[in-house]
Short mmCIF file of C-alpha atoms and ligand atoms in Angstrom, two decimals:
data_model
loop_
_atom_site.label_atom_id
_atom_site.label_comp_id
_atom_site.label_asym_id
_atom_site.label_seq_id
_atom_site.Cartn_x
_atom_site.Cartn_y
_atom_site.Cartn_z
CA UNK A 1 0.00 0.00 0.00
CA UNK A 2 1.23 3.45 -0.92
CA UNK A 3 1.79 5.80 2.46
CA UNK A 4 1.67 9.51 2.35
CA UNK A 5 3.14 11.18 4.78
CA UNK A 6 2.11 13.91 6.93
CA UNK A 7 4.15 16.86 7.41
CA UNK A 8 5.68 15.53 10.54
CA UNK A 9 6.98 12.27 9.23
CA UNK A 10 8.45 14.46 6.18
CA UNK A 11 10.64 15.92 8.50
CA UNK A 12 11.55 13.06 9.81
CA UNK A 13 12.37 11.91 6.83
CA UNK A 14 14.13 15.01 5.83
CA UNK A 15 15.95 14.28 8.92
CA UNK A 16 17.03 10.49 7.47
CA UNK A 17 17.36 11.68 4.12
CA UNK A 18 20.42 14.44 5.26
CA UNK A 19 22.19 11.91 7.32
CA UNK A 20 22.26 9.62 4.03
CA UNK A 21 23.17 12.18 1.85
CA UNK A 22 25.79 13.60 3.96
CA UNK A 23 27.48 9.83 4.64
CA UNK A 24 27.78 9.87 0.83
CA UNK A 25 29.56 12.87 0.95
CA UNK A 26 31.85 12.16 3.33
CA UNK A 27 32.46 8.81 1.18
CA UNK A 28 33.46 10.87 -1.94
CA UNK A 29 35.63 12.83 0.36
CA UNK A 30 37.59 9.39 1.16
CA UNK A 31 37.63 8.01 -2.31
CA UNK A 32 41.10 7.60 -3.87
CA UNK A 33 42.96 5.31 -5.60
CA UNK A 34 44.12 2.30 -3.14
CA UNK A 35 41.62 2.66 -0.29
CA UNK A 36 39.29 -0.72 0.11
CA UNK A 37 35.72 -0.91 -0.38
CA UNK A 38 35.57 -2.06 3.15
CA UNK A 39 37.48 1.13 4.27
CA UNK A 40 34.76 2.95 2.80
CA UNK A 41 32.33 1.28 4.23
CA UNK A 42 33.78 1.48 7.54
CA UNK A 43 33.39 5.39 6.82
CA UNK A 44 30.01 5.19 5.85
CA UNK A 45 28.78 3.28 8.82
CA UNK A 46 30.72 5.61 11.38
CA UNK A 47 29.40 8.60 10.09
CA UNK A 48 25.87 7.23 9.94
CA UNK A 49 26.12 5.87 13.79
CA UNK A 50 27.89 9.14 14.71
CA UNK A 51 24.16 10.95 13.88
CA UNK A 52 22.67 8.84 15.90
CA UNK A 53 21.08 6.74 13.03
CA UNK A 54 21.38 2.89 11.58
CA UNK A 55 22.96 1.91 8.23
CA UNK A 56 19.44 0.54 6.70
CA UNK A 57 21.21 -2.30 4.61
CA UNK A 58 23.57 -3.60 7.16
CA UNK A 59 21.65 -7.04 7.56
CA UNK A 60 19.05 -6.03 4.89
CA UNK A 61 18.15 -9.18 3.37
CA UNK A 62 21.11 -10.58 5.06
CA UNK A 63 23.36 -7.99 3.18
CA UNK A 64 27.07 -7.41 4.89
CA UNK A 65 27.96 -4.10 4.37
CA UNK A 66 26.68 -0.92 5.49
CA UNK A 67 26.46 0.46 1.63
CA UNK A 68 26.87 -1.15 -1.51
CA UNK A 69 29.99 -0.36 -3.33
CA UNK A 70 29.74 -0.75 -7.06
CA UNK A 71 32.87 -0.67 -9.40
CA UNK A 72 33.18 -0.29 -13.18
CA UNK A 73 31.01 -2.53 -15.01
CA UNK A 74 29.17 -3.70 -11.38
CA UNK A 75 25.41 -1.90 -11.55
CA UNK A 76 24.45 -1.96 -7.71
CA UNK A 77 24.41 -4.24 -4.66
CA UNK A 78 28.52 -4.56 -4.64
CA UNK A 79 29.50 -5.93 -1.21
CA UNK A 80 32.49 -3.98 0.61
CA UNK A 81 35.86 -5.92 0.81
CA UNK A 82 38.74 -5.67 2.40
CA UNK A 83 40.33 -7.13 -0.72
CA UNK A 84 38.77 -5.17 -3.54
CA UNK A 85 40.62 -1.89 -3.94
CA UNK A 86 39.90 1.43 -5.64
CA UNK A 87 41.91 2.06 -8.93
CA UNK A 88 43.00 5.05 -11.08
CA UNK A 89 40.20 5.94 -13.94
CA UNK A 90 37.36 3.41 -11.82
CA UNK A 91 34.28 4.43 -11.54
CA UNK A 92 32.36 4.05 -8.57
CA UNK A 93 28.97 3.40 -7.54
CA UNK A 94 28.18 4.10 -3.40
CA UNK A 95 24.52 3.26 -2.31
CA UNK A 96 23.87 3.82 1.04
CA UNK A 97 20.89 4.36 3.34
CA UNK A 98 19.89 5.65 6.68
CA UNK A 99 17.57 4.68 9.59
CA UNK A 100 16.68 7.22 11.94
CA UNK A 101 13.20 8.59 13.60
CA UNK A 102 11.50 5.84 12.37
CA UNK A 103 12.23 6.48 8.59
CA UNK A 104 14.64 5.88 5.88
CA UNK A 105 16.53 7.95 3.50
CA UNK A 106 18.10 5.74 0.27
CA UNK A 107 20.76 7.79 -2.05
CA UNK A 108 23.69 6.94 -4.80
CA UNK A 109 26.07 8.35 -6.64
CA UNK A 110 28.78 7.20 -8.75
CA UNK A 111 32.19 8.92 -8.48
CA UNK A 112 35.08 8.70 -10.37
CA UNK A 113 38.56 8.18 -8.85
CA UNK A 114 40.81 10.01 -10.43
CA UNK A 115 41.12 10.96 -13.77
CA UNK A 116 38.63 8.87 -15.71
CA UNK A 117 37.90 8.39 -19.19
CA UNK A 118 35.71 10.88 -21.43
CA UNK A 119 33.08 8.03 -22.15
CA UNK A 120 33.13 7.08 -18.04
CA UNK A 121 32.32 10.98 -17.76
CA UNK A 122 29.61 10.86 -20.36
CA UNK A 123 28.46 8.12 -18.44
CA UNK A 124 27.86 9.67 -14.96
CA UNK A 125 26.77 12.97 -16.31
CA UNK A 126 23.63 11.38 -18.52
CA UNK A 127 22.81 9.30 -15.30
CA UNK A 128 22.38 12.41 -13.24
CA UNK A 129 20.71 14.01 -16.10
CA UNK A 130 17.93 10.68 -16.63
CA UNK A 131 17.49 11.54 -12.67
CA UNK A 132 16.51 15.21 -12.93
CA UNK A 133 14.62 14.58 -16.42
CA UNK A 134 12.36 11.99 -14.31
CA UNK A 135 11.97 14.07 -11.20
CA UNK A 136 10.70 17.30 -12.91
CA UNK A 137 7.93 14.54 -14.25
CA UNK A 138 7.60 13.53 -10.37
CA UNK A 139 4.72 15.95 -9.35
CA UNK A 140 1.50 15.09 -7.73
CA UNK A 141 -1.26 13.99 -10.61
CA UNK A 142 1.09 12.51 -12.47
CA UNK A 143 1.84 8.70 -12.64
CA UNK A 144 5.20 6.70 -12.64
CA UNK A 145 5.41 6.58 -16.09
CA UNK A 146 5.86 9.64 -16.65
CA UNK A 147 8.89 9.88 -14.57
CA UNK A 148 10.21 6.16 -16.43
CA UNK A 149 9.28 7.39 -19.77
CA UNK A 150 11.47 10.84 -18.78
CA UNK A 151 14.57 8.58 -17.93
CA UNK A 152 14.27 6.01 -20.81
CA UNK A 153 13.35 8.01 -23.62
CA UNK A 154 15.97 10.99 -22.83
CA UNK A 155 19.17 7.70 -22.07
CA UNK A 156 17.91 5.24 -24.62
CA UNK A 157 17.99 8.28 -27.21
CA UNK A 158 21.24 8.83 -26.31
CA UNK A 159 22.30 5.27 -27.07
CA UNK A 160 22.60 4.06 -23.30
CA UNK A 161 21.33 0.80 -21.83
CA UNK A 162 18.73 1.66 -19.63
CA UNK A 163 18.26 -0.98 -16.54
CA UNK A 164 14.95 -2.99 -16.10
CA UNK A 165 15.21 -5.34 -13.68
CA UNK A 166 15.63 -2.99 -11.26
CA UNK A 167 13.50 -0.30 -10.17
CA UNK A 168 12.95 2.60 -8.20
CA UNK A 169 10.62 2.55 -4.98
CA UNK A 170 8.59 3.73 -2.05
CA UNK A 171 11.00 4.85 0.89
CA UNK A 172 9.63 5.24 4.43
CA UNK A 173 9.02 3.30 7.07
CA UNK A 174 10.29 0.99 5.05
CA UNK A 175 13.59 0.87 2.88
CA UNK A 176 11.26 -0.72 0.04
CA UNK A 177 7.43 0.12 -0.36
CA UNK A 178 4.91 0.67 -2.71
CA UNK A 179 5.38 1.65 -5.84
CA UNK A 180 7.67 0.39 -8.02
CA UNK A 181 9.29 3.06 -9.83
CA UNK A 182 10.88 1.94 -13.23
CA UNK A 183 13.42 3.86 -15.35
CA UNK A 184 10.95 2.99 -18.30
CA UNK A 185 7.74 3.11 -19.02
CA UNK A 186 5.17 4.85 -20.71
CA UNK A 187 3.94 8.47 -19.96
CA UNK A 188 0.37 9.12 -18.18
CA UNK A 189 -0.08 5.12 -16.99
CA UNK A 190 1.04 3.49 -13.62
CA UNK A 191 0.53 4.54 -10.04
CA UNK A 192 -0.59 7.84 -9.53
CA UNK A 193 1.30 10.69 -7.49
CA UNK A 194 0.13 12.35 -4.73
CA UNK A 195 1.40 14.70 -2.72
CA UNK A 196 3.45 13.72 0.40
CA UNK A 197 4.79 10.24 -0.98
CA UNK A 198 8.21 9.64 -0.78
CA UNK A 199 9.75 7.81 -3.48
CA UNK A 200 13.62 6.74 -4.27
CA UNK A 201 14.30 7.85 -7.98
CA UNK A 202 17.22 6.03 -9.15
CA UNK A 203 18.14 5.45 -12.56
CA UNK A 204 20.82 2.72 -13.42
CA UNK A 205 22.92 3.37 -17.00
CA UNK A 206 24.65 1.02 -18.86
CA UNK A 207 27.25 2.21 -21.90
CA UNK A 208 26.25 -0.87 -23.41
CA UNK A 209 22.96 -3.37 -23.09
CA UNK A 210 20.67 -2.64 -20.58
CA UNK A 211 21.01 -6.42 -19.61
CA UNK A 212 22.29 -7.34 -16.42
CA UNK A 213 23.55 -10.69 -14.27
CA UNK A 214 23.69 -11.44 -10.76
CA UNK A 215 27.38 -12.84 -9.55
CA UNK A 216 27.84 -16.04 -8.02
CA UNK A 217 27.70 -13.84 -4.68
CA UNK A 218 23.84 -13.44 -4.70
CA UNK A 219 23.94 -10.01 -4.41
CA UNK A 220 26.40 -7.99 -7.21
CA UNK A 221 24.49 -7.38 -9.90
CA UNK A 222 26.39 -6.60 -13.02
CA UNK A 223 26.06 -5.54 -16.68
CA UNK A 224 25.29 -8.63 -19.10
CA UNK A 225 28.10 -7.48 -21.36
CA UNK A 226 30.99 -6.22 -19.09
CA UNK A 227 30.12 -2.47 -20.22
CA UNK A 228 30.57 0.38 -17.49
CA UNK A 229 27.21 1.25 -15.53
CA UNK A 230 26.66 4.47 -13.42
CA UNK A 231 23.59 4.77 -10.55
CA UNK A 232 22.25 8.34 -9.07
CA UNK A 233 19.34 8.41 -6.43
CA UNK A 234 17.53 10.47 -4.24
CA UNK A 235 14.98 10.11 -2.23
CA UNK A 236 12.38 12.35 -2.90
CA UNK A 237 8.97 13.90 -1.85
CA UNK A 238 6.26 14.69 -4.06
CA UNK A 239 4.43 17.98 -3.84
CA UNK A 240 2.05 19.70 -5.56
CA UNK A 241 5.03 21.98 -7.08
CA UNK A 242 8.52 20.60 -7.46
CA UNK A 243 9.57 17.60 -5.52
CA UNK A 244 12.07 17.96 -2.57
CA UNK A 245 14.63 16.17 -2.50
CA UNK A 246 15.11 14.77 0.77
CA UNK A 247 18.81 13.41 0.57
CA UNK A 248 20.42 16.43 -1.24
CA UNK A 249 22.35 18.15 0.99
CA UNK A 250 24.67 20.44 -1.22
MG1 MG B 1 19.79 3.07 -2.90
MG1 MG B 2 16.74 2.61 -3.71
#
């Protein structure tokens, strides 16, 4: 069931969403060529407990880390590791979420560690442009379509792979509620919007086919033909107006 919030829990929210925007900062601040995914992580979790909040994936679904840590070709759900290390021209993906107040925030970005290559670039900057194309569709009345049909038609025109089998989603209470949100679709059909949902809108670009596999470690998903992928996500409110966008915090 869809929940709308009330302008009490959006502030709470508000409250979750900074804290999980902020840990991704202070992430990209860390990122550098040689530090572990783990290290990272380590950083991500410390900052989260330091506001007084919970990592919302540490345990989710039995998941290890505190964030998922995503790397080149890897699309989402990349497990920290003391052994996997951050290289010269990577990109990479961090996906983290906070618990606090009784509600989640849910952000990503991908980053690139130190000088990367024009097409990596490309890459990362349509991503966060799919994002912002779907959220100025992501106004009460409207539907999700219109915010999948934003993503997909403006990343698929540009030749990108445009991820399916994963979606965006209701954030709350909950890390994942009603509705699905899909980077596709088609405009004016799907749930409706209404004003005080909170949704995570999170595109997930592939240079190459928009086909994906899962890795023999259950959980890092990656793209079907070993092209790069980038992710961006915020968690966002719907209004009558523009959204808000709970988990920006710069
Ligand atoms: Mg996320
Ligand atoms: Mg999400």
């Amino acid at each position: 069931m869809v929940q709308v919030k009330n302008s009490e829990q959006l502030a709470s929210m508000r409250k979750a969403g900074r804290i999980t925007g902020e840990a991704i900062l202070v992430a990209r601040d860390h990122i550098k060529e040689g530090i572990s995914t783990k290290e990272l992580d380590t950083i991500i979790r410390n900052y989260i407990e330091k506001c007084g909040a919970k990592p919302s994936f540490l345990g989710y679904g039995g998941f290890p880390g505190s964030a998922c840590i995503s790397i080149n070709n890897e699309v989402i759900h990349g497990i920290p590791s003391a052994k996997r290390f951050l290289e010269e021209g990577d990109i990479v993906k961090i996906d983290v979420g906070a618990y606090i107040g009784g509600f989640h925030g849910d952000s990503a970005n991908t980053f690139g560690v130190g000088k990367i290559s024009a097409e990596a670039q490309k890459l990362i900057d349509v991503t966060r442009e799919s994002f912002y194309r779907g959220v100025k569709m992501a106004v009460s009345g409207k539907r999700v379509g219109d915010i999948g049909s934003a993503i997909a038609s403006y990343a698929e025109g540009l030749g990108y792979g445009v991820v399916r089998k994963f979606v965006g989603h209701g954030v709350g209470k909950n890390l994942h509620e009603d509705p699905e949100v899909p980077n596709f679709g088609t405009a004016g059909r799907g749930a409706r919007l209404y004003s005080g949902m909170t949704i995570a809108v999170e595109p997930m670009i592939n240079c190459g086919t928009r086909e994906v596999k899962v890795l023999d470690d259950e959980w890092t998903v990656v793209t079907a033909d070993g092209s790069l992928s980038a992710h961006y996500e915020h968690t966002i409110a719907i209004a009558d107006g523009e959204p808000l966008l709970l988990t920006f915090v710069e």
